[in-house]
């Protein structure tokens, strides 16, 4: 009996169950979104991590890096909610008032979740299970004698697990999922372009994406783990700052404007020389220029800061912005959540970071300012470097070796790709895919030869202005990788 009066192992166990079910409950009502308790905690974890480490993780470790801090954030969230359950359990025991104890735990869990997520209503998702499982732990001591604690612990654990499973399952079933691209865009224009890309894609045996990357293939770079959940109805974008009058555009107004479908390629400044953060899609949207003209920009620097719902921001010249595109569709579907649902920016020929997702604001500036990545030392707002990727080497049935990849030079375009099979001694022209319409699109290349032992293959591109891709090697940081891709292959 004396045992059950101190915060026993029992109490810690029940509190842990209560905390875990609280996290699951929050997930059930909020999903993988900023309203989920773990999201703001994760923001704090990321903010507490030194900037260079975060930047390095996002660019290099990607998903696995996210998993590390997310796991830590889950543990912290469950720990905090367990703390509220411990307080509830202690009060219940001290004053022998189980109802007050579990009510208090629920109230504290609610307060904690509501203040961190700023979502008082959804915070109930965390509070209710915490209160319920605290109540299980506060069942009067008398009852406990008839119910051996081992058995009770087992039953509680099983029901907690069942609750967590149900919460996750329910969420998955009911979630309004735009992950793979939402509703279909029924416009012949898209279908025509997708078909053109298919026809023009080279017949490559190796594992190289076609001229249009699928939504699943298309790379992702995000500064946060939780993508903003913005419905078209909630979305609007304001052009502000050094302008005659602010202008706000709603989603309906935007999609009523002149609609176009464009091939646009994106490449991240942070990728390795032969990395895979280079992809192309058919985007549906409208040109930015008419919107800019309407506000009459008057800033001194001729530059603009673009801001997004996830806290991302990037600054670059208005000149580049004028050529830009506001997209709400990707490969014939509404923009997937991870690519900026409902509206993102596409800036021809510039590094990926200028292509702001979940766009909320264009602020015209008087003075230049650093964007998110520029504050972290990157120089990634200008035009892309020229690159030829060597993404596959395959032995064909006839014994020949096929090497293949994509080449990209932004708005300069790709004129030629040269391949050497003797470490750069001699060069031959690779087969190139027919150019796709558009001013910012990659091309596929392919080269086949009869191997004789081991070969050092080197590839380099020549852009549309006649410039050969520079040979000198540099790392991605801070201005994008340079050099020629080489690979030793044998038949
Ligand atoms: N709002 C927002 N926009 C963003 C980013 C981001 O983290 N948040 N990442 C940028 C970077 S660094 C790149 S390379 C591209 C990647 O776009 P994708 O994820 O659609 O491939 O988006 C850019 N736009
Ligand atoms: Mo990027």
XYZ file of C-alpha atoms and ligand atoms in Angstrom:
516
model
C 0.000 0.000 0.000
C 2.798 2.447 0.878
C 4.287 1.795 -2.534
C 1.299 3.029 -4.431
C 1.467 6.380 -2.629
C 4.807 7.497 -4.083
C 5.218 8.199 -7.828
C 5.907 4.552 -8.426
C 7.131 2.709 -11.460
C 3.465 1.990 -12.026
C 2.661 5.690 -12.260
C 5.531 6.298 -14.679
C 4.278 3.421 -16.810
C 0.721 4.772 -16.959
C 2.016 8.259 -17.637
C 4.072 6.949 -20.541
C 1.012 5.231 -21.978
C -1.025 8.414 -21.504
C 1.670 10.523 -23.172
C 1.997 8.182 -26.160
C -1.750 8.011 -26.718
C -1.844 11.809 -26.485
C 0.642 12.078 -29.343
C -1.384 9.551 -31.354
C -4.596 11.468 -30.625
C -3.019 14.707 -31.802
C -1.934 12.933 -34.992
C -5.419 11.517 -35.511
C -7.016 14.976 -35.577
C -4.218 16.997 -37.191
C -2.371 14.551 -39.429
C 1.191 15.169 -40.480
C 0.724 18.934 -40.360
C 1.793 22.013 -38.398
C -1.227 21.471 -36.094
C 0.254 18.165 -34.906
C 1.954 18.612 -31.500
C 5.217 17.139 -32.791
C 5.542 19.809 -35.518
C 6.230 22.900 -33.372
C 8.477 20.816 -31.122
C 10.401 19.714 -34.169
C 10.734 23.351 -35.241
C 12.288 24.088 -31.844
C 14.611 21.079 -32.121
C 15.749 22.216 -35.567
C 16.152 25.796 -34.353
C 18.251 24.620 -31.401
C 20.546 22.711 -33.766
C 23.408 24.834 -35.166
C 22.550 26.262 -38.610
C 25.408 24.662 -40.576
C 24.435 21.215 -39.259
C 20.791 21.713 -40.274
C 21.774 22.963 -43.730
C 24.142 20.073 -44.223
C 21.511 17.553 -43.115
C 18.815 18.954 -45.440
C 21.123 18.943 -48.431
C 23.010 15.707 -47.818
C 21.190 13.357 -45.479
C 17.689 14.260 -46.649
C 14.978 11.926 -45.446
C 17.147 10.012 -42.961
C 18.280 13.265 -41.353
C 14.657 14.301 -40.998
C 13.876 10.960 -39.364
C 16.525 11.556 -36.695
C 15.216 14.866 -35.407
C 11.612 13.844 -35.938
C 12.167 10.770 -33.734
C 13.683 13.002 -31.075
C 10.701 15.355 -31.359
C 8.239 12.474 -30.936
C 10.027 11.405 -27.750
C 9.967 14.975 -26.408
C 6.246 15.343 -27.243
C 5.369 12.041 -25.567
C 7.586 12.998 -22.606
C 5.878 16.356 -22.131
C 2.403 14.809 -22.248
C 3.546 12.056 -19.867
C 4.625 14.858 -17.528
C 1.069 16.203 -17.483
C -0.165 12.692 -16.695
C 2.355 12.373 -13.815
C 1.024 15.607 -12.323
C -2.537 14.291 -12.677
C -1.651 10.955 -11.109
C 0.131 12.594 -8.155
C -2.769 14.936 -7.464
C -5.220 12.038 -7.710
C -3.240 10.001 -5.223
C -2.436 12.819 -2.859
C -6.034 13.966 -2.486
C -7.611 10.678 -3.405
C -9.622 12.409 -6.144
C -9.140 10.395 -9.334
C -11.556 12.508 -11.376
C -9.764 15.726 -10.502
C -6.426 14.081 -11.239
C -7.333 12.912 -14.714
C -9.168 16.161 -15.443
C -6.082 18.100 -14.453
C -3.849 15.934 -16.664
C -6.206 16.498 -19.595
C -6.319 20.228 -18.965
C -2.527 20.496 -18.793
C -2.125 18.386 -21.937
C -4.666 20.596 -23.684
C -2.922 23.805 -22.556
C 0.457 22.508 -23.645
C -0.742 21.347 -27.059
C -2.892 24.415 -27.688
C -0.112 26.834 -26.831
C 2.475 25.029 -28.958
C 0.243 24.491 -31.996
C -2.011 27.567 -31.610
C -4.954 25.248 -32.356
C -7.193 25.142 -29.238
C -9.823 22.950 -30.875
C -7.529 20.289 -32.300
C -5.564 20.234 -29.016
C -8.452 18.153 -27.630
C -7.070 15.316 -29.724
C -4.103 15.132 -27.381
C -5.964 16.047 -24.183
C -8.739 13.439 -24.280
C -6.543 10.309 -24.444
C -4.166 11.727 -21.832
C -7.103 12.273 -19.464
C -8.527 8.841 -20.239
C -5.319 6.918 -19.672
C -4.528 8.954 -16.577
C -7.959 7.921 -15.304
C -7.043 4.278 -15.815
C -3.929 4.860 -13.722
C -5.899 6.552 -10.958
C -8.376 3.757 -10.392
C -8.779 3.666 -6.576
C -6.265 1.577 -4.728
C -8.997 -0.652 -3.305
C -9.969 -1.764 -6.771
C -6.368 -2.416 -7.549
C -6.230 -5.187 -4.942
C -8.792 -7.151 -6.893
C -7.047 -6.441 -10.110
C -3.407 -7.521 -9.869
C -1.297 -4.665 -11.191
C 0.506 -6.892 -13.709
C -2.714 -7.768 -15.404
C -3.940 -4.207 -15.298
C -0.708 -2.954 -16.814
C -1.017 -5.493 -19.586
C -4.607 -4.574 -20.382
C -3.773 -0.862 -20.334
C -0.769 -1.335 -22.584
C -2.791 -3.339 -25.050
C -5.585 -0.791 -25.102
C -3.070 2.050 -25.489
C -1.495 0.267 -28.446
C -4.937 -0.387 -29.899
C -5.766 3.297 -29.493
C -2.539 4.365 -31.202
C -3.118 1.910 -34.051
C -6.702 3.080 -34.524
C -5.670 6.743 -34.430
C -3.058 6.237 -37.132
C -5.344 4.032 -39.213
C -8.266 6.451 -39.016
C -6.057 9.333 -40.043
C -4.702 7.449 -43.005
C -8.191 6.514 -44.156
C -9.764 9.940 -43.841
C -6.830 12.155 -44.786
C -7.438 14.459 -47.696
C -4.331 13.274 -49.446
C -2.762 15.471 -52.089
C 0.590 13.749 -51.660
C 0.534 12.082 -55.048
C -1.078 15.047 -56.733
C -4.682 15.955 -56.103
C -7.500 16.312 -58.575
C -6.923 15.806 -62.250
C -6.512 18.787 -64.538
C -8.641 17.994 -67.538
C -6.953 19.935 -70.266
C -5.793 18.499 -73.548
C -2.775 20.800 -73.399
C -1.221 18.756 -70.597
C -1.921 15.406 -72.199
C -0.353 16.598 -75.452
C 2.850 17.705 -73.738
C 3.107 14.513 -71.666
C 2.739 12.503 -74.817
C 5.330 14.575 -76.635
C 7.805 13.941 -73.799
C 7.133 10.236 -73.992
C 7.669 10.125 -77.747
C 10.879 12.142 -77.524
C 12.359 10.195 -74.594
C 15.296 8.086 -75.772
C 15.051 4.343 -75.625
C 17.452 3.882 -72.706
C 17.910 0.399 -71.231
C 19.421 1.690 -67.988
C 17.495 3.235 -65.111
C 17.165 6.856 -66.220
C 13.940 8.878 -65.819
C 12.091 9.839 -68.987
C 11.942 13.445 -70.159
C 9.182 14.024 -67.613
C 9.876 12.795 -64.083
C 6.920 11.161 -62.377
C 5.598 12.810 -59.216
C 7.120 9.916 -57.255
C 10.522 10.362 -58.915
C 10.628 14.140 -58.617
C 13.105 15.198 -55.937
C 12.156 17.176 -52.844
C 14.043 19.743 -50.805
C 12.151 21.193 -47.817
C 13.332 23.263 -44.883
C 10.694 21.706 -42.601
C 9.441 18.152 -42.127
C 5.804 19.114 -42.073
C 4.609 20.536 -45.342
C 2.065 23.310 -44.905
C -1.496 22.093 -45.485
C -3.094 24.857 -47.489
C -6.339 24.395 -49.318
C -6.979 26.491 -52.427
C -9.793 28.194 -50.501
C -7.360 29.287 -47.761
C -4.715 30.442 -50.178
C -3.999 33.958 -51.317
C -0.869 35.785 -52.345
C -0.074 39.435 -51.752
C 2.280 41.625 -53.735
C 3.484 44.288 -51.331
C 6.433 46.474 -50.310
C 7.656 49.104 -52.764
C 4.523 49.155 -54.905
C 1.844 51.672 -55.737
C -0.876 49.629 -54.008
C -0.766 46.160 -52.486
C -2.516 43.542 -54.576
C -3.933 40.294 -53.194
C -4.824 37.417 -55.484
C -7.022 34.492 -54.509
C -6.738 31.008 -55.966
C -9.865 31.443 -58.092
C -8.622 34.751 -59.449
C -5.260 33.212 -60.276
C -6.647 30.200 -62.087
C -8.965 32.483 -64.069
C -5.913 34.137 -65.602
C -4.324 33.051 -68.866
C -3.468 29.373 -68.359
C -0.381 27.747 -69.872
C 1.367 24.387 -69.659
C 5.149 24.402 -69.668
C 8.015 21.975 -69.397
C 10.307 23.282 -66.652
C 13.386 21.592 -65.179
C 14.467 22.153 -61.575
C 17.924 21.579 -60.111
C 19.056 22.071 -56.502
C 22.284 24.013 -55.945
C 23.072 21.656 -53.043
C 23.219 18.444 -55.070
C 26.419 16.543 -55.857
C 27.885 16.826 -59.338
C 26.275 13.544 -60.412
C 23.398 13.866 -57.909
C 19.711 13.277 -58.580
C 18.174 16.567 -57.507
C 17.422 17.392 -61.119
C 13.940 16.745 -62.532
C 11.424 17.962 -65.070
C 7.656 18.175 -65.050
C 4.838 19.653 -67.101
C 3.540 22.526 -65.001
C 0.190 24.278 -65.337
C -0.037 27.915 -64.323
C 0.061 31.539 -65.357
C 2.873 34.026 -66.085
C 3.838 36.389 -63.221
C 4.593 39.428 -65.384
C 1.028 40.763 -65.797
C 0.590 40.664 -62.008
C 3.835 42.604 -61.493
C 2.933 45.176 -64.125
C -0.348 45.805 -62.351
C 1.373 46.809 -59.077
C 3.911 49.151 -60.663
C 7.088 48.128 -58.763
C 9.184 51.074 -57.610
C 11.896 49.621 -55.317
C 15.477 50.868 -55.687
C 17.274 47.508 -55.815
C 15.105 46.037 -58.548
C 14.755 42.997 -56.314
C 12.014 41.086 -54.548
C 11.674 38.864 -51.493
C 9.353 35.886 -51.924
C 7.884 34.338 -48.792
C 6.098 31.077 -48.136
C 3.744 29.500 -45.622
C 6.535 27.299 -44.161
C 8.652 30.338 -43.243
C 10.892 30.012 -46.294
C 12.052 33.188 -48.018
C 14.310 33.960 -50.946
C 15.369 37.172 -52.651
C 16.408 37.700 -56.268
C 16.130 40.282 -59.098
C 12.692 41.342 -60.389
C 14.120 40.744 -63.844
C 14.229 37.008 -63.122
C 10.814 37.123 -61.447
C 9.237 38.693 -64.541
C 10.032 35.576 -66.552
C 8.477 33.463 -63.799
C 5.399 31.334 -63.675
C 2.893 30.653 -60.890
C 2.031 26.968 -61.071
C -0.944 25.120 -59.571
C -0.603 21.935 -61.598
C 2.080 19.288 -62.097
C 1.930 16.518 -64.700
C -1.791 16.983 -65.139
C -2.800 16.990 -61.468
C -3.250 19.757 -58.929
C 0.111 20.523 -57.312
C 1.088 17.798 -54.821
C 1.457 18.919 -51.211
C 5.214 18.317 -51.164
C 5.729 20.449 -54.261
C 3.916 23.501 -52.911
C 0.155 22.897 -52.952
C -1.723 24.939 -53.983
C 0.654 27.415 -55.705
C 4.408 27.580 -56.301
C 6.804 29.749 -58.263
C 8.942 28.575 -61.206
C 11.819 30.792 -62.314
C 13.374 29.711 -65.612
C 17.034 28.784 -65.523
C 17.682 29.642 -61.899
C 18.624 27.233 -59.121
C 15.834 25.285 -57.434
C 15.761 27.502 -54.366
C 14.133 30.374 -56.288
C 11.127 28.129 -57.035
C 9.190 29.008 -53.888
C 6.552 26.490 -52.821
C 3.404 27.391 -50.816
C 3.933 30.998 -51.953
C 2.185 33.646 -49.826
C 3.912 36.938 -50.548
C 6.015 38.816 -53.053
C 7.584 41.835 -51.382
C 9.312 44.370 -53.617
C 12.361 45.734 -51.822
C 14.415 48.905 -51.727
C 17.550 47.121 -50.572
C 18.943 43.643 -51.136
C 18.536 41.149 -48.301
C 19.644 37.549 -47.812
C 17.186 34.703 -48.247
C 17.005 31.548 -46.115
C 19.866 29.751 -47.874
C 21.936 32.890 -48.491
C 21.880 33.505 -44.717
C 23.489 30.071 -44.460
C 26.267 30.852 -46.905
C 24.843 29.528 -50.191
C 24.896 31.457 -53.470
C 21.983 29.740 -55.141
C 19.682 32.431 -56.543
C 21.413 32.893 -59.889
C 21.441 30.858 -63.120
C 22.248 27.138 -62.916
C 25.585 25.599 -63.860
C 25.756 23.397 -66.947
C 25.856 19.683 -66.211
C 25.757 16.322 -67.980
C 24.776 13.493 -65.616
C 25.944 9.909 -66.019
C 23.086 8.068 -64.411
C 23.343 4.613 -65.918
C 25.782 2.181 -67.468
C 24.295 -1.025 -68.799
C 25.630 -4.008 -70.690
C 23.305 -4.663 -73.640
C 22.423 -8.064 -75.105
C 24.883 -7.538 -77.960
C 27.717 -7.007 -75.462
C 27.847 -3.268 -76.051
C 27.947 -0.828 -73.129
C 25.286 1.845 -72.927
C 25.983 4.964 -70.867
C 23.196 7.524 -70.449
C 21.819 10.433 -68.465
C 20.409 13.939 -68.723
C 22.074 17.246 -69.521
C 20.874 20.657 -68.367
C 22.019 24.229 -68.769
C 18.940 26.263 -67.769
C 17.861 28.845 -70.313
C 21.113 28.453 -72.278
C 19.852 25.072 -73.413
C 21.902 22.009 -74.343
C 23.541 21.938 -77.762
C 25.689 18.821 -77.504
C 26.916 16.170 -75.093
C 30.380 14.695 -75.573
C 31.505 11.343 -74.221
C 35.012 10.001 -73.756
C 35.648 6.313 -73.058
C 39.389 6.753 -72.519
C 39.510 9.152 -69.579
C 39.262 12.301 -71.702
C 41.765 11.437 -74.464
C 39.254 11.340 -77.314
C 35.650 12.546 -77.519
C 32.552 11.513 -79.426
C 29.097 13.071 -79.652
C 26.349 11.344 -77.702
C 22.883 10.732 -79.101
C 20.557 13.500 -77.800
C 16.788 13.516 -77.330
C 14.894 15.949 -79.571
C 14.494 19.251 -77.725
C 11.180 19.782 -75.956
C 9.392 23.121 -76.310
C 10.240 25.595 -73.556
C 13.139 27.770 -72.485
C 14.264 25.787 -69.439
C 14.287 22.079 -70.197
C 16.859 19.293 -69.926
C 17.736 16.791 -72.669
C 18.534 13.106 -72.452
C 21.770 11.715 -73.853
C 22.864 8.186 -74.622
C 26.079 6.630 -75.981
C 26.817 3.040 -76.926
C 30.240 1.451 -77.479
C 31.972 -1.959 -77.561
C 33.911 -2.267 -74.316
C 37.451 -3.556 -74.200
C 38.123 -4.258 -70.541
C 37.711 -1.333 -68.209
C 36.970 2.219 -69.378
C 37.040 5.569 -67.709
C 33.980 7.279 -69.129
C 33.818 11.095 -68.973
C 30.857 13.246 -70.052
C 30.566 16.981 -70.636
C 27.886 19.210 -72.122
C 28.086 22.156 -74.483
C 25.350 24.717 -73.863
C 23.285 26.552 -76.475
C 25.673 29.504 -76.378
C 28.603 27.284 -77.325
C 30.184 27.157 -73.850
C 31.688 23.841 -72.771
C 30.907 22.724 -69.209
C 34.019 23.691 -67.156
C 36.352 20.854 -66.201
C 37.495 22.320 -62.909
C 35.936 20.537 -59.950
C 34.217 22.279 -57.061
C 31.836 21.151 -54.350
C 28.156 22.047 -54.276
C 28.735 24.561 -51.486
C 28.340 27.466 -52.015
C 27.637 27.978 -55.747
C 26.750 24.538 -57.137
C 29.033 21.666 -58.122
C 31.250 22.010 -61.193
C 33.444 19.588 -63.146
C 32.935 16.652 -65.511
C 31.266 13.459 -64.332
C 33.546 10.450 -64.689
C 32.920 6.797 -64.019
C 34.942 3.629 -64.478
C 32.844 0.992 -66.241
C 33.574 -2.412 -67.762
C 31.712 -4.727 -70.099
N 8.468 27.225 -49.366
C 9.561 26.557 -49.769
N 9.937 26.633 -51.047
C 11.047 25.969 -51.472
C 11.826 25.204 -50.570
C 11.386 25.114 -49.226
O 11.985 24.444 -48.382
N 10.247 25.801 -48.863
N 12.964 24.570 -51.034
C 13.585 25.148 -52.227
C 14.671 24.335 -52.777
S 16.187 24.444 -52.019
C 14.519 23.606 -53.930
S 15.832 22.832 -54.663
C 13.185 23.470 -54.565
C 12.784 22.007 -54.610
O 11.507 21.880 -55.135
P 10.785 20.457 -55.082
O 10.786 19.988 -53.646
O 9.432 20.652 -55.643
O 11.645 19.566 -55.949
O 12.172 24.179 -53.873
C 12.560 25.405 -53.318
N 11.391 26.058 -52.783
Mo 17.705 23.601 -53.453
